Coordinates of C-alpha atoms and ligand atoms in Angstrom, one line a residue:
M1 CA 150.6 78.1 53.2
E2 CA 149.3 75.2 51.3
Y3 CA 149.3 72.5 53.9
D4 CA 148.0 72.4 57.5
I5 CA 150.1 69.3 58.4
V6 CA 153.0 67.6 56.8
I7 CA 153.7 64.0 57.9
V8 CA 157.2 62.8 57.2
G9 CA 157.3 59.0 56.6
G10 CA 154.4 56.8 55.4
G11 CA 155.2 53.7 57.5
S12 CA 153.3 51.9 60.2
A13 CA 152.5 55.1 62.1
G14 CA 152.6 57.7 59.2
A15 CA 150.0 55.9 57.1
V16 CA 147.7 55.8 60.1
L17 CA 148.1 59.5 60.7
A18 CA 147.6 60.4 57.0
R19 CA 144.3 58.6 57.0
R20 CA 143.0 59.8 60.4
L21 CA 144.1 63.4 59.9
S22 CA 142.6 63.7 56.5
E23 CA 139.2 62.4 57.7
S24 CA 138.4 66.1 58.4
S25 CA 138.0 67.5 54.9
Q26 CA 138.9 71.0 56.2
R27 CA 142.5 69.9 56.9
R28 CA 145.0 69.8 54.1
V29 CA 147.5 67.0 54.7
L30 CA 150.7 66.2 52.9
L31 CA 152.4 62.8 53.4
L32 CA 156.1 62.7 52.4
E33 CA 157.6 59.3 51.8
A34 CA 161.2 58.7 50.8
G35 CA 160.4 55.5 49.0
P36 CA 157.9 54.6 46.2
A37 CA 154.1 54.6 46.7
Y38 CA 152.6 51.6 45.0
R39 CA 148.8 51.2 44.5
P40 CA 147.2 49.1 47.3
S41 CA 147.0 46.2 44.9
G42 CA 150.3 47.0 43.1
Y43 CA 153.0 46.1 45.6
P44 CA 155.7 43.9 44.0
D45 CA 156.0 40.3 45.3
A46 CA 159.1 41.0 47.3
L47 CA 156.9 43.2 49.5
A48 CA 153.5 41.6 49.1
L49 CA 154.2 38.0 49.7
A50 CA 154.0 37.3 53.5
D51 CA 156.5 34.4 53.3
R52 CA 159.2 36.8 52.0
V53 CA 160.4 38.7 55.0
G54 CA 162.8 41.6 55.0
G55 CA 161.9 43.0 51.6
D56 CA 164.7 43.6 49.1
A57 CA 167.6 46.1 48.7
A58 CA 165.5 48.4 46.5
H59 CA 163.1 49.0 49.4
D60 CA 165.6 49.0 52.3
W61 CA 167.5 51.8 53.9
G62 CA 170.6 49.6 54.1
Y63 CA 171.6 50.6 57.6
K64 CA 174.3 48.5 59.4
S65 CA 174.9 48.8 63.1
E66 CA 178.3 49.4 64.7
A67 CA 180.1 46.2 65.8
G68 CA 180.0 47.2 69.5
G69 CA 180.4 44.7 72.3
I70 CA 179.2 41.7 70.3
G71 CA 182.0 42.3 67.8
H72 CA 180.0 42.3 64.5
A73 CA 177.7 44.7 62.6
I74 CA 174.0 43.8 62.1
H75 CA 171.8 44.7 59.2
A76 CA 169.2 47.0 60.7
R77 CA 166.4 46.6 58.1
R78 CA 163.9 49.4 57.6
G79 CA 161.3 49.5 54.8
R80 CA 161.7 52.4 52.4
V81 CA 158.3 52.4 50.7
L82 CA 154.7 53.6 51.5
G83 CA 153.9 51.2 54.3
G84 CA 157.4 51.5 55.7
S85 CA 158.7 48.5 57.7
S86 CA 155.1 47.1 57.9
A87 CA 155.8 46.3 54.2
V88 CA 158.8 44.1 54.9
N89 CA 158.0 42.6 58.3
A90 CA 156.9 39.2 59.3
A91 CA 153.3 40.4 59.8
V92 CA 153.1 39.0 63.3
A93 CA 150.2 41.0 64.8
M94 CA 150.7 40.8 68.6
R95 CA 150.0 43.5 71.1
A96 CA 152.1 44.8 73.9
R97 CA 150.8 43.3 77.2
P98 CA 149.2 45.2 80.1
A99 CA 152.5 44.7 82.1
D100 CA 154.3 46.7 79.4
F101 CA 151.9 49.6 79.8
D102 CA 152.2 49.3 83.6
R103 CA 155.9 50.1 83.3
W104 CA 155.0 53.2 81.2
A105 CA 152.8 54.3 84.1
Q106 CA 155.7 53.7 86.5
R107 CA 157.5 56.3 84.6
G108 CA 154.7 58.8 85.3
I109 CA 153.2 58.5 81.9
T110 CA 149.4 59.0 81.9
G111 CA 146.8 58.3 79.3
W112 CA 148.4 55.0 78.2
S113 CA 147.1 52.5 80.7
A114 CA 146.2 49.0 79.5
A115 CA 142.5 49.9 79.7
E116 CA 143.0 53.0 77.7
V117 CA 145.1 51.5 74.9
L118 CA 142.8 48.6 74.6
Q119 CA 140.3 50.8 72.8
S120 CA 143.0 51.9 70.3
F121 CA 144.1 48.3 69.7
R122 CA 140.4 47.4 69.0
K123 CA 140.1 50.4 66.7
L124 CA 142.9 49.5 64.5
E125 CA 141.9 45.9 63.7
S126 CA 139.3 44.0 61.8
A127 CA 139.5 40.5 63.5
P128 CA 136.8 38.0 62.5
Y129 CA 137.7 35.9 65.6
G130 CA 138.0 36.1 69.4
D131 CA 136.0 37.9 72.1
E132 CA 134.6 41.3 71.3
A133 CA 135.9 42.6 74.6
W134 CA 139.4 42.3 73.1
H135 CA 138.9 42.5 69.4
G136 CA 137.8 45.1 66.8
R137 CA 135.7 44.1 63.9
E138 CA 135.8 47.2 61.7
G139 CA 139.3 48.7 61.9
P140 CA 141.5 49.1 58.8
L141 CA 144.0 46.3 59.6
Q142 CA 142.9 42.8 58.8
V143 CA 144.2 40.4 61.5
R144 CA 143.8 36.6 61.3
Q145 CA 144.6 34.0 63.9
M146 CA 146.7 31.1 62.4
T147 CA 145.1 27.8 63.2
S148 CA 147.0 24.7 64.2
K149 CA 145.7 23.1 61.0
A150 CA 147.2 25.7 58.8
L151 CA 150.7 25.2 60.3
T152 CA 153.4 23.1 58.6
P153 CA 153.9 19.7 60.3
S154 CA 157.1 20.9 61.9
L155 CA 155.6 24.1 63.2
R156 CA 152.8 22.0 64.7
G157 CA 155.5 19.8 66.2
F158 CA 157.0 22.8 67.9
V159 CA 153.7 23.7 69.5
D160 CA 153.0 20.2 70.6
A161 CA 156.6 19.6 71.9
T162 CA 156.4 22.9 73.8
A163 CA 153.0 21.9 75.3
A164 CA 154.5 18.5 76.2
L165 CA 157.0 20.4 78.3
G166 CA 154.2 21.8 80.4
F167 CA 153.5 25.2 78.7
E168 CA 149.9 26.3 78.4
R169 CA 148.3 26.4 74.8
I170 CA 147.3 29.9 73.9
A171 CA 144.5 30.3 71.4
D172 CA 144.5 34.1 71.3
F173 CA 147.6 36.0 72.4
N174 CA 145.7 39.3 72.0
A175 CA 143.3 38.4 74.8
E176 CA 143.8 37.9 78.5
T177 CA 146.6 35.3 78.6
Q178 CA 149.9 35.4 76.9
H179 CA 152.1 33.0 78.9
G180 CA 152.3 29.9 76.7
V181 CA 152.5 28.6 73.1
G182 CA 150.3 28.8 70.1
P183 CA 150.1 29.8 66.4
Y184 CA 150.6 33.4 65.5
P185 CA 148.0 36.0 64.8
L186 CA 149.1 37.6 61.5
N187 CA 148.0 40.6 59.4
V188 CA 148.0 38.5 56.3
V189 CA 145.1 37.8 54.0
D190 CA 145.4 35.1 51.2
G191 CA 149.2 35.2 51.6
V192 CA 149.5 39.0 51.2
R193 CA 151.0 41.0 54.0
Q194 CA 148.6 43.8 54.9
N195 CA 151.1 46.7 55.2
T196 CA 149.7 50.0 56.4
G197 CA 150.0 51.4 52.8
I198 CA 147.4 48.8 51.8
A199 CA 145.3 48.7 55.0
Y200 CA 145.1 52.4 55.9
L201 CA 145.7 54.1 52.6
T202 CA 143.1 52.4 50.6
A203 CA 142.3 53.6 47.0
E204 CA 139.3 55.5 48.5
V205 CA 141.4 57.2 51.2
R206 CA 144.0 58.2 48.5
R207 CA 141.3 59.8 46.5
R208 CA 140.6 62.4 49.2
P209 CA 141.1 65.8 47.8
N210 CA 142.7 67.1 51.0
L211 CA 145.3 64.4 51.2
E212 CA 148.4 64.4 49.0
I213 CA 150.9 61.6 49.1
R214 CA 154.3 62.5 47.6
P215 CA 156.6 59.5 47.0
D216 CA 160.4 59.8 46.5
A217 CA 160.5 62.8 48.8
E218 CA 163.3 62.4 51.4
V219 CA 163.3 64.9 54.2
D220 CA 166.6 66.4 55.4
R221 CA 165.4 68.6 58.2
V222 CA 162.6 70.4 59.9
M223 CA 162.5 74.2 59.4
V224 CA 162.2 76.0 62.8
E225 CA 162.0 79.7 63.5
G226 CA 161.3 81.4 66.8
G227 CA 160.9 78.0 68.5
R228 CA 158.2 76.9 66.0
A229 CA 158.3 74.4 63.1
Y230 CA 157.0 75.9 59.9
G231 CA 157.9 73.2 57.4
V232 CA 160.5 70.8 56.1
R233 CA 163.4 70.9 53.7
L234 CA 163.9 67.9 51.4
V235 CA 167.3 66.4 50.6
D236 CA 167.0 68.0 47.1
G237 CA 166.7 71.4 48.8
T238 CA 162.9 71.9 48.2
L239 CA 161.2 73.8 51.0
I240 CA 157.7 72.8 52.0
A241 CA 155.7 75.0 54.4
A242 CA 153.1 73.7 56.7
G243 CA 151.2 74.7 59.8
A244 CA 152.5 71.7 61.7
V245 CA 155.1 68.9 61.2
I246 CA 154.8 65.3 62.3
L247 CA 157.8 63.1 62.0
S248 CA 156.9 59.4 61.5
A249 CA 160.2 58.4 59.9
G250 CA 160.8 55.5 62.3
A251 CA 163.2 54.7 65.1
Y252 CA 166.3 55.6 63.0
G253 CA 164.8 58.2 60.7
S254 CA 163.0 60.4 63.2
P255 CA 165.9 61.0 65.5
A256 CA 168.2 61.6 62.5
I257 CA 165.9 64.3 61.1
L258 CA 165.6 65.9 64.6
M259 CA 169.3 66.0 65.1
R260 CA 169.9 67.4 61.6
S261 CA 167.4 70.1 62.6
G262 CA 169.4 71.1 65.6
I263 CA 167.2 69.1 68.1
G264 CA 169.4 66.7 70.1
P265 CA 172.4 66.4 72.3
A266 CA 173.9 69.9 71.9
D267 CA 177.6 68.9 72.2
E268 CA 177.3 66.1 69.6
L269 CA 175.5 68.5 67.2
R270 CA 178.1 71.2 67.5
A271 CA 180.9 68.7 66.8
L272 CA 179.2 68.0 63.5
G273 CA 178.8 71.8 62.7
I274 CA 175.0 71.8 63.4
A275 CA 173.7 74.7 65.5
P276 CA 171.7 73.3 68.4
I277 CA 168.2 74.8 68.9
A278 CA 167.0 72.4 71.6
D279 CA 169.3 70.4 73.8
L280 CA 167.4 67.1 74.1
P281 CA 168.4 63.5 74.7
V282 CA 167.5 62.4 71.1
G283 CA 168.9 58.9 70.2
R284 CA 170.0 58.1 73.7
R285 CA 167.6 55.3 74.5
L286 CA 167.7 52.9 71.5
M287 CA 166.1 49.6 72.5
D288 CA 165.7 46.4 70.5
H289 CA 165.3 42.7 71.1
P290 CA 168.4 40.6 70.6
F291 CA 167.6 37.6 68.6
Y292 CA 169.4 34.2 68.1
Y293 CA 168.5 31.6 65.5
N294 CA 168.5 28.0 66.7
V295 CA 168.1 26.2 63.3
Y296 CA 167.2 22.6 62.5
A297 CA 167.4 20.7 59.2
L298 CA 164.0 19.1 58.6
R299 CA 163.6 15.4 57.7
R300 CA 162.9 15.3 53.9
E301 CA 159.4 13.9 54.4
F302 CA 158.5 16.9 56.6
N303 CA 160.1 19.6 54.5
A304 CA 157.1 21.8 54.0
M305 CA 158.1 25.5 54.7
T306 CA 154.9 27.3 53.8
P307 CA 153.4 29.2 55.6
A308 CA 156.7 30.6 57.0
A309 CA 155.2 32.0 60.2
G310 CA 154.5 30.3 62.5
A311 CA 154.0 29.8 66.2
I312 CA 155.5 31.2 69.3
L313 CA 156.3 30.5 73.0
W314 CA 156.0 33.6 75.1
T315 CA 157.4 32.9 78.6
R316 CA 159.6 34.2 81.4
S317 CA 163.2 33.6 82.5
H318 CA 163.9 32.7 86.0
E319 CA 165.0 36.3 86.5
A320 CA 161.9 38.0 85.1
A321 CA 160.2 40.5 87.4
P322 CA 156.7 39.5 88.6
G323 CA 154.1 39.5 85.9
E324 CA 156.7 39.9 83.1
L325 CA 157.3 37.6 80.1
D326 CA 160.8 38.3 79.0
L327 CA 161.5 35.5 76.5
H328 CA 160.2 34.5 73.1
V329 CA 160.9 31.3 71.2
S330 CA 159.5 32.1 67.7
A331 CA 159.1 29.1 65.3
T332 CA 159.3 30.0 61.6
H333 CA 160.6 28.9 58.2
I334 CA 162.4 32.2 57.6
W335 CA 165.6 30.5 56.4
D336 CA 167.0 29.7 53.0
P337 CA 166.1 26.0 52.2
A338 CA 169.2 25.8 50.1
A339 CA 171.3 26.2 53.2
S340 CA 169.9 23.0 54.7
P341 CA 171.4 19.6 53.6
T342 CA 167.8 18.2 53.5
G343 CA 166.3 21.1 51.5
G344 CA 164.1 22.2 54.4
A345 CA 164.7 24.1 57.7
I346 CA 162.9 25.4 60.7
V347 CA 164.1 28.2 62.9
L348 CA 163.4 28.4 66.7
A349 CA 164.5 31.9 67.3
T350 CA 165.0 33.2 70.8
A351 CA 164.5 36.8 71.7
L352 CA 165.1 38.6 75.0
T353 CA 161.9 40.6 75.0
L354 CA 162.6 42.9 78.0
P355 CA 166.3 43.8 77.6
E356 CA 167.9 46.2 80.0
S357 CA 170.8 47.1 77.6
V358 CA 170.3 50.5 76.0
G359 CA 172.0 51.6 72.8
T360 CA 172.2 54.9 70.8
V361 CA 171.5 56.4 67.4
R362 CA 173.8 59.3 66.5
L363 CA 174.5 61.3 63.4
A364 CA 177.7 60.5 61.6
S365 CA 177.4 63.7 59.6
A366 CA 175.1 66.6 59.0
D367 CA 174.7 65.3 55.4
P368 CA 171.3 63.6 55.2
R369 CA 172.7 61.1 52.7
V370 CA 175.1 59.6 55.3
A371 CA 173.5 56.9 57.4
P372 CA 173.2 57.4 61.2
R373 CA 175.4 55.5 63.5
I374 CA 173.4 52.7 65.2
D375 CA 174.9 51.0 68.3
F376 CA 172.5 48.4 69.8
N377 CA 174.8 47.8 72.7
F378 CA 173.2 44.3 72.9
L379 CA 174.0 42.0 75.9
S380 CA 175.9 44.8 77.7
T381 CA 174.6 43.5 81.1
A382 CA 175.3 40.1 82.6
R383 CA 171.6 39.7 83.3
D384 CA 170.7 40.2 79.7
R385 CA 173.3 37.5 78.6
R386 CA 172.1 35.0 81.3
R387 CA 168.4 35.5 80.3
L388 CA 169.0 35.2 76.5
L389 CA 171.1 32.0 77.1
E390 CA 168.3 30.6 79.3
G391 CA 166.0 31.1 76.3
V392 CA 168.3 29.4 73.9
R393 CA 168.7 26.4 76.2
L394 CA 164.9 26.2 76.4
S395 CA 164.7 26.4 72.6
R396 CA 167.2 23.5 72.3
Q397 CA 165.2 21.6 74.9
I398 CA 162.1 22.0 72.7
G399 CA 164.2 20.9 69.8
A400 CA 165.0 17.6 71.5
T401 CA 161.4 17.0 72.6
A402 CA 158.9 14.8 70.7
P403 CA 157.1 15.3 68.4
F404 CA 159.3 18.1 67.2
A405 CA 162.5 16.0 67.6
D406 CA 161.0 13.3 65.3
L407 CA 160.5 15.7 62.5
V408 CA 164.0 17.1 62.3
A409 CA 167.2 15.5 60.9
H410 CA 169.6 17.4 63.1
E411 CA 170.4 20.8 64.7
M412 CA 172.3 23.1 62.2
E413 CA 172.8 26.1 64.5
P414 CA 174.6 26.2 66.8
G415 CA 175.1 22.5 66.1
R416 CA 175.7 19.5 68.3
H417 CA 179.4 20.3 68.9
V418 CA 178.3 23.3 71.0
Q419 CA 177.6 21.8 74.4
T420 CA 179.2 23.7 77.4
D421 CA 177.8 27.1 78.7
A422 CA 180.9 28.8 77.4
E423 CA 180.6 27.3 73.9
L424 CA 176.9 28.2 73.8
E425 CA 177.5 31.8 74.9
A426 CA 180.3 32.2 72.3
A427 CA 178.0 30.8 69.5
V428 CA 175.1 33.0 70.5
V429 CA 177.2 36.2 70.7
A430 CA 178.9 35.4 67.3
A431 CA 175.6 35.0 65.4
L432 CA 173.5 37.5 67.3
D433 CA 171.0 39.4 65.3
T434 CA 168.2 41.9 65.9
Y435 CA 164.5 41.0 65.9
Q436 CA 164.2 44.4 64.0
H437 CA 162.1 46.0 66.7
A438 CA 163.9 49.3 67.3
T439 CA 162.2 51.7 69.6
S440 CA 162.6 54.6 72.1
T441 CA 165.0 56.8 70.3
V442 CA 162.7 59.9 70.8
P443 CA 161.1 58.7 74.0
M444 CA 158.0 60.1 75.5
G445 CA 157.9 61.0 79.2
A446 CA 156.1 62.8 81.9
D447 CA 156.7 66.5 82.5
G448 CA 160.0 66.7 84.4
D449 CA 161.5 63.5 83.0
A450 CA 164.8 64.8 81.8
S451 CA 165.4 61.7 79.7
A452 CA 162.3 62.2 77.6
V453 CA 162.2 64.2 74.3
V454 CA 158.4 64.3 73.6
D455 CA 155.3 64.6 75.8
T456 CA 152.7 61.9 76.0
L457 CA 151.0 63.1 72.8
G458 CA 154.3 63.2 70.9
A459 CA 154.9 67.0 71.1
V460 CA 158.7 67.8 71.0
R461 CA 159.7 69.7 74.2
G462 CA 160.2 73.4 73.6
I463 CA 159.4 73.4 69.9
G464 CA 155.9 74.5 68.7
G465 CA 154.1 72.7 65.9
L466 CA 156.4 69.6 65.9
R467 CA 155.5 66.1 67.0
V468 CA 157.1 62.7 66.6
I469 CA 154.7 59.8 66.3
D470 CA 156.1 56.4 65.5
A471 CA 158.1 53.5 67.2
S472 CA 160.7 56.0 68.4
I473 CA 158.4 57.6 71.0
L474 CA 157.6 54.4 72.9
P475 CA 159.2 55.0 76.3
E476 CA 160.6 51.6 76.3
I477 CA 160.4 48.5 74.1
P478 CA 157.3 46.4 74.7
S479 CA 157.9 42.6 75.3
V480 CA 156.7 41.7 71.9
A481 CA 157.0 42.6 68.2
T482 CA 156.4 46.3 67.7
N483 CA 154.1 46.9 64.7
L484 CA 150.8 46.7 66.3
T485 CA 151.8 48.8 69.3
T486 CA 153.2 51.4 66.9
I487 CA 150.0 51.5 64.9
M488 CA 148.1 51.7 68.2
A489 CA 150.2 54.6 69.3
A490 CA 149.4 56.6 66.1
E491 CA 145.7 55.8 66.5
H492 CA 145.8 56.7 70.2
I493 CA 147.4 60.1 69.6
A494 CA 145.3 60.9 66.5
A495 CA 142.2 60.5 68.6
R496 CA 143.4 62.8 71.4
V497 CA 145.1 65.8 69.8
T498 CA 142.6 68.5 69.2
D499 CA 144.8 71.3 67.8
W500 CA 147.7 70.0 65.7
S501 CA 149.3 73.4 65.2
R502 CA 149.8 73.9 69.0
S503 CA 152.1 71.8 71.2
Ligands
FAD1 C1 162.4 42.7 58.8 C2 161.4 43.1 59.8 C3 160.6 42.3 60.4 C4 159.7 42.7 61.4 N1 158.7 41.8 61.8 C5 157.7 42.3 62.6 C6 156.6 41.5 62.9 O1 156.4 40.4 62.4 N2 155.6 42.0 63.7 C7 155.7 43.2 64.3 O2 154.9 43.6 65.1 N3 156.8 44.0 64.0 C8 157.8 43.6 63.1 N4 158.8 44.4 62.8 C9 158.8 45.8 63.4 C10 157.8 46.7 62.9 O3 157.5 46.5 61.5 C11 158.2 48.2 63.2 O4 158.3 48.3 64.5 C12 157.2 49.2 62.6 O5 157.0 49.0 61.3 C13 157.8 50.6 62.9 O6 156.9 51.6 62.4 P1 157.4 53.1 62.3 O7 156.2 53.8 61.8 O8 158.0 53.5 63.5 O9 158.5 53.1 61.2 P2 158.5 52.6 59.7 O10 157.3 51.7 59.4 O11 159.8 52.1 59.4 O12 158.2 53.9 58.8 C14 159.1 54.9 58.6 C15 158.8 55.5 57.2 O13 159.5 56.7 57.1 C16 160.2 56.8 55.9 N5 161.3 57.7 56.1 C17 162.4 57.5 56.9 N6 163.2 58.6 56.8 C18 162.6 59.5 56.0 C19 162.9 60.8 55.4 N7 164.1 61.4 55.8 N8 162.1 61.4 54.6 C20 161.0 60.8 54.2 N9 160.6 59.6 54.6 C21 161.4 58.9 55.5 C22 160.6 55.3 55.6 O14 160.9 55.1 54.2 C23 159.3 54.6 56.1 O15 158.4 54.5 55.1 C24 159.7 44.0 61.8 C25 160.5 44.9 61.2 C26 161.4 44.5 60.2 C27 162.3 45.6 59.6

């Protein structure tokens, strides 16, 4: 056998694992990535420039969700490149809150308390600001706090208008207090998005003789015999043997690979002609943040749209549980200026950050070239609808408050003709998008939790030598963007597993 460990997917989590696991020169690590692997300084502009969000078609998996209850499909973006979705995201570097980890504990999950994960959050970052109690100074990921001065006039107007409505100003969302408004922390340096292919897989790390990174290598399935994973098969039929397999293919990729390998809901697999080897609830707990864009045309004299991100209000609906912050209003310029009559626009996007609606990821076919079926099942509860609409009303209230209101020409979306609750609900549902934060399709859980697929260190139940470590194992979606929490999860597990071949 040539490799001790094969990691499938070099995204937010996979790049972390490739670096950490190859720190021991005795361990031979292979990282397989379906997309290309650019040099750290060689990413094309479509991926490198932080103001361009979502990448391009050449580096996207092209997934579309099912229309479902909201009546339309959504482009579920995922980066297909070394760095994964961290190479196409908005580079907002915010951590899950202690209240998020408290909910994990309520599920019986141990080892992931707010105090325990804080050390892993500190370990991942290099932040030249903030209190050392919260921040790391020497981690691979460069994180910078946007200042009010660096914001465009309209983004600053958003912060000031929100503060004028009585919300607290937050200088550092990654410290003790999150309830309020302030500029984003970003993993951006000199306008370049620091994806994990850059931050974790530096030229020096890539030179390690015991680490091989193989691009353009798409995995079909995990090879399992006698209840043990012994390698993977690529879509082109190549077999690769390894002592242990880690799936880090993301919230759509990892469940799809598991199911093609016979690990998933047995009835569904049989119906597709796949022989089940472990009947587990893979793909049954898809969670994501529903997202609605309240858009304003900027007045021509305030048309600046760079930097694109931004600032955020993190707050709670009237129905939030105690201690929870279940709404975001995120202010960015991620909008085509040509679509604005004034040549400039600002988006106040509302997200429900603690949705109770749960969706699914299923296989459409045993053929790895066929995309999985993604059903977000957004707004399937009345409470989710009410809370999201409360957020959109708040966003429009900010939109009508000075100084923001003085900087914009008019509201473009949903537009002034939308006034009644029924009109607003119809407009929000018709244009609903995802925040692109899919999680929990291969959820971790305590022993005895029948809805879990992996244990608290990512080991797949009942299969030896197989782990899943990426956004799919988060037991539920955190109330914030998911990149930092995914990177943290990889750091957290990498530091705790002592024998990767056992599970
Ligand atoms: C447009 C967009 C904007 C976002 N904005 C933010 C933001 O500003 N802040 C934030 O915190 N989060 C953001 N997110 C979410 C965040 O980026 C993701 O939660 C995070 O990157 C997920 O990490 P992951 O390791 O689970 O998966 P990914 O990073 O997606 O990595 C999976 C990797 O596996 C590879 N792969 C998949 N299948 C296979 C296969 N069969 N064989 C081989 N390789 C495979 C993929 O190509 C990819 O490289 C955004 C996401 C998107 C798409």
